[in-house]
PDB file of C-alpha atoms in Angstrom:
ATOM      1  CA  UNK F   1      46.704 -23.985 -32.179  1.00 64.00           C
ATOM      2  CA  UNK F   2      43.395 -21.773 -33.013  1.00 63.00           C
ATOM      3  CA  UNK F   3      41.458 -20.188 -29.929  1.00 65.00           C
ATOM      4  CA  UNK F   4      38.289 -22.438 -29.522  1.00 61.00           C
ATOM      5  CA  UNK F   5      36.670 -19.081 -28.480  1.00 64.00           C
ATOM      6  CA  UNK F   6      37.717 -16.699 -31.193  1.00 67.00           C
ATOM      7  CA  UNK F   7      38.721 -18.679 -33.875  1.00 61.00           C
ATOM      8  CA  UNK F   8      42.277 -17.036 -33.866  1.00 64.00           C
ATOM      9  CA  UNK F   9      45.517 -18.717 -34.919  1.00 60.00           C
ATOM     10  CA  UNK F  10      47.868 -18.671 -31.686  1.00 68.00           C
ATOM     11  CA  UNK F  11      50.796 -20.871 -32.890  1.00 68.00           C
ATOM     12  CA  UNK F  12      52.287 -23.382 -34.355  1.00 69.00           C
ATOM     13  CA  UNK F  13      55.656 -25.384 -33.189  1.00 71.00           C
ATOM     14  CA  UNK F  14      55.423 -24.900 -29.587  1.00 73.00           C
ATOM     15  CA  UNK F  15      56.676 -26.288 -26.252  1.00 80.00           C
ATOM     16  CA  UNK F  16      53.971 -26.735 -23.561  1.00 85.00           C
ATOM     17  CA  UNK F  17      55.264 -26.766 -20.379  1.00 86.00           C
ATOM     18  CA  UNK F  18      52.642 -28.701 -18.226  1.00 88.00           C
ATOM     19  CA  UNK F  19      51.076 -31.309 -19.866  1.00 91.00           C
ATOM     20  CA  UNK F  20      49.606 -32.868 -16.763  1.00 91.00           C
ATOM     21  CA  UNK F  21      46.053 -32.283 -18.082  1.00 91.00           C
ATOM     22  CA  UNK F  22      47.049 -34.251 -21.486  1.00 93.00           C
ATOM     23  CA  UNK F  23      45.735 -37.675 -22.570  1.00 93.00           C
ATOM     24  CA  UNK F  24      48.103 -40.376 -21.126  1.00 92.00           C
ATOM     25  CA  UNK F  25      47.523 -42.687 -24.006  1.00 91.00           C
ATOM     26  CA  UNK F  26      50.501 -41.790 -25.935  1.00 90.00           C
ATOM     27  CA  UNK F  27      53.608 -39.965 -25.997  1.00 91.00           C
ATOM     28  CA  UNK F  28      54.970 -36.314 -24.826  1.00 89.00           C
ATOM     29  CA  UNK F  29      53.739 -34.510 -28.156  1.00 88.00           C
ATOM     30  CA  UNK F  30      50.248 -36.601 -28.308  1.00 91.00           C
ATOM     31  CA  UNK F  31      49.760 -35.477 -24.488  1.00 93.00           C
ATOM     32  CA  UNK F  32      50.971 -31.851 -25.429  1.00 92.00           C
ATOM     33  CA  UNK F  33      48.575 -31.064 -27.826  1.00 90.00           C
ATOM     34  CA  UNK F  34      45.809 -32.946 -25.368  1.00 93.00           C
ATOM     35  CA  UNK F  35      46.533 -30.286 -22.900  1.00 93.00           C
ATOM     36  CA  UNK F  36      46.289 -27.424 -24.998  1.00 90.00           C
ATOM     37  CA  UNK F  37      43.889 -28.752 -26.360  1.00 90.00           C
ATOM     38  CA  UNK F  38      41.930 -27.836 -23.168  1.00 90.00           C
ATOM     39  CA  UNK F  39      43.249 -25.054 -22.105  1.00 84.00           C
ATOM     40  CA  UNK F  40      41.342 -21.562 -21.781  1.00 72.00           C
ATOM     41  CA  UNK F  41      38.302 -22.191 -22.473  1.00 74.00           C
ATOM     42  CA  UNK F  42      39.202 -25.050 -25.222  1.00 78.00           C
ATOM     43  CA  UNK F  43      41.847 -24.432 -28.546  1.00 80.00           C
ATOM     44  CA  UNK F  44      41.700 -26.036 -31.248  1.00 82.00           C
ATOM     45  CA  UNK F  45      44.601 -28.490 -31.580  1.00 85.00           C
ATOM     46  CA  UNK F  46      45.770 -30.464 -35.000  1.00 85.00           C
ATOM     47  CA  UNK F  47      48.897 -32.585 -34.872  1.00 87.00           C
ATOM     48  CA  UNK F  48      50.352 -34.186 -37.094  1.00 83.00           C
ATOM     49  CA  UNK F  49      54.333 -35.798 -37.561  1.00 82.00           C
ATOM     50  CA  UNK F  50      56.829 -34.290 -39.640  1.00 79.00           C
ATOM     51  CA  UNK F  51      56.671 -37.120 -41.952  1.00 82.00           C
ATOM     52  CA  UNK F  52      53.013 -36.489 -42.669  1.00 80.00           C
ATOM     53  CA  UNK F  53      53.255 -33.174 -43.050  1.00 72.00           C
ATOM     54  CA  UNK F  54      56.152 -33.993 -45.439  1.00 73.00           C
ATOM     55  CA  UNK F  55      55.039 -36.623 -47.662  1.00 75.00           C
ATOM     56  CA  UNK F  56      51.207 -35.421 -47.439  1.00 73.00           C
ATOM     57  CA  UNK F  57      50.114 -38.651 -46.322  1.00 78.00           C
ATOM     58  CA  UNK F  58      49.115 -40.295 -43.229  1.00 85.00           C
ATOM     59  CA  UNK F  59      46.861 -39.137 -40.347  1.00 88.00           C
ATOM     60  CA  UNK F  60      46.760 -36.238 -38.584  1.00 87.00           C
ATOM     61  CA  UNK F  61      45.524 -35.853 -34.812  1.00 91.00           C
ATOM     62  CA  UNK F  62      42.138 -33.294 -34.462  1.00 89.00           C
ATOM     63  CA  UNK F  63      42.061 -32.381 -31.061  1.00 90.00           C
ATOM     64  CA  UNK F  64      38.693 -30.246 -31.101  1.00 86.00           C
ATOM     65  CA  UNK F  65      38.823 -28.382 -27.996  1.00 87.00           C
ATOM     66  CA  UNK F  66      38.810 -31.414 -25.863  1.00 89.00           C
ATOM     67  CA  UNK F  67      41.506 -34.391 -24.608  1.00 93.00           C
ATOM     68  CA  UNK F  68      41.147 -36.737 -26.927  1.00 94.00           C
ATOM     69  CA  UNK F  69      41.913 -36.286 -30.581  1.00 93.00           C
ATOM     70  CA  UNK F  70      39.911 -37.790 -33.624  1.00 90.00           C
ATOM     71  CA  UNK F  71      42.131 -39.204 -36.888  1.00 90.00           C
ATOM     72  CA  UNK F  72      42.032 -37.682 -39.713  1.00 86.00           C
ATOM     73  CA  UNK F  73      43.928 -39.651 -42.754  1.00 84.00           C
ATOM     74  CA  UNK F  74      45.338 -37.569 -45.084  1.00 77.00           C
ATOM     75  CA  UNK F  75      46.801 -38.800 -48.729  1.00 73.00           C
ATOM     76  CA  UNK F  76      48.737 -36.972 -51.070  1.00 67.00           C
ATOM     77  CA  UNK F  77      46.659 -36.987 -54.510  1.00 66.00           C
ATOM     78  CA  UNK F  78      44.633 -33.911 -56.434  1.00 61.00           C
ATOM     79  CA  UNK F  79      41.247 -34.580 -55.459  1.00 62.00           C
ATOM     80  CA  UNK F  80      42.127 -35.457 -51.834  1.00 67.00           C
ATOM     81  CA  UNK F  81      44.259 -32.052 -51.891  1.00 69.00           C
ATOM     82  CA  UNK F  82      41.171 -30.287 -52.835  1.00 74.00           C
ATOM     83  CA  UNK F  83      39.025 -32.138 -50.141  1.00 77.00           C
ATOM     84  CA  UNK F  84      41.421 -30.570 -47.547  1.00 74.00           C
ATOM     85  CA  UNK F  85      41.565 -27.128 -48.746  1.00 78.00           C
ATOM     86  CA  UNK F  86      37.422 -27.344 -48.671  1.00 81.00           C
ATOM     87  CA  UNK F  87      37.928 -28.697 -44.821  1.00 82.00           C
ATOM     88  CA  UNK F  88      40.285 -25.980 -43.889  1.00 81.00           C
ATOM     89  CA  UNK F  89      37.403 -23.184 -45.188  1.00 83.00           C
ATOM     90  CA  UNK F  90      34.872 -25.141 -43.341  1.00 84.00           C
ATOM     91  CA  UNK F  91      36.623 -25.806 -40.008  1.00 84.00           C
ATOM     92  CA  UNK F  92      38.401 -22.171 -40.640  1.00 84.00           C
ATOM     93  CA  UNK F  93      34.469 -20.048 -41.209  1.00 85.00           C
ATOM     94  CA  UNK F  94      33.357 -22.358 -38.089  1.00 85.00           C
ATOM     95  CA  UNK F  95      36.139 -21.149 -36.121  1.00 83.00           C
ATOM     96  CA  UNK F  96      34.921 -17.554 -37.007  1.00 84.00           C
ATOM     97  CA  UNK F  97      37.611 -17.225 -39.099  1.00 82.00           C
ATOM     98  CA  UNK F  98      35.114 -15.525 -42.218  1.00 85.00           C
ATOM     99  CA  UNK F  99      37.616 -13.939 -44.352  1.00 85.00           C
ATOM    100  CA  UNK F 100      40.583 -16.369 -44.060  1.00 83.00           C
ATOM    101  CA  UNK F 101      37.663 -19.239 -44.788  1.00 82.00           C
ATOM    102  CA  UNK F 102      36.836 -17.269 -48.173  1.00 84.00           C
ATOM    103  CA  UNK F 103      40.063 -16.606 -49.433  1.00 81.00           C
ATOM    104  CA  UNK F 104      41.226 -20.539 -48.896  1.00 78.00           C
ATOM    105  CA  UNK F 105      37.757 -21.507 -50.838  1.00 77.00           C
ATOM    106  CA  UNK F 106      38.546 -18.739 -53.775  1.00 80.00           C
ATOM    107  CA  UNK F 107      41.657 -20.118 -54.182  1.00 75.00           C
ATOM    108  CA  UNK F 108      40.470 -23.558 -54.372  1.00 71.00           C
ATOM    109  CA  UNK F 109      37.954 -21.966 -56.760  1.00 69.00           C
ATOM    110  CA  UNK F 110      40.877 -20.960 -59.049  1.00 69.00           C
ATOM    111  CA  UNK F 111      42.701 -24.190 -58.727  1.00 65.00           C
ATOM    112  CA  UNK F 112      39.346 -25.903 -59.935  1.00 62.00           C
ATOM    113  CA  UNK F 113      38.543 -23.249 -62.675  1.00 61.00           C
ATOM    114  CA  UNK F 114      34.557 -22.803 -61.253  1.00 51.00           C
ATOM    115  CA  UNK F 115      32.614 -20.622 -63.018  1.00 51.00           C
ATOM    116  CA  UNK F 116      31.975 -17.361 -61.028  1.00 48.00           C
ATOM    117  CA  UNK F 117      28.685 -17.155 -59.618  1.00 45.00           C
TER     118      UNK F 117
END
């Protein structure tokens, strides 16, 4: 979960104990991470199953501050590896998160062996 307001990691692996507010369109996790997705203000919410987290492959479910999610596929080769490190900087410096952004991109930097600028 990142604060939608300050771009702050809160948690990952939680338990959510009212999920009335959560999209009814799927299960218990689904409307879990609907609900935070709203709560305070709006969080940041991405869920995804073990499986897909495991294998690297799949889709993922963006819940940007709002109930219902967006899918995000996900697939388990170089170039798509480096396509998600560049959307974690992005979605991580738009979350305010500056310095975490620019130490995931400089590391993508290495794994790319760029030039310095």
């Amino acid at each position: 979960i990142i604060d939608g307001t300050t771009g702050e990691f809160k948690s990952m692996n939680y338990m959510v104990g009212d999920i009335r507010k959560g999209d009814k369109n799927a299960g218990a996790r689904h409307k879990a991470a609907s609900a935070v997705a709203q709560l305070g203000g709006g969080c940041y919410v991405i869920k995804a199953s073990e499986e897909v987290t495991m294998q690297g492959r799949g889709d993922m479910d963006v819940f940007p501050c709002k109930k219902l999610p967006s899918k995000v596929p996900i697939d388990n080769n170089v170039m798509t590896r480096w396509d998600k490190i560049e959307e974690a900087g992005r979605l991580l410096f738009e979350a305010g998160e500056h310095d975490l952004a620019i130490n995931v991109l400089c590391e993508l930097e290495k794994d790319l062996n760029l030039p310095r600028l």
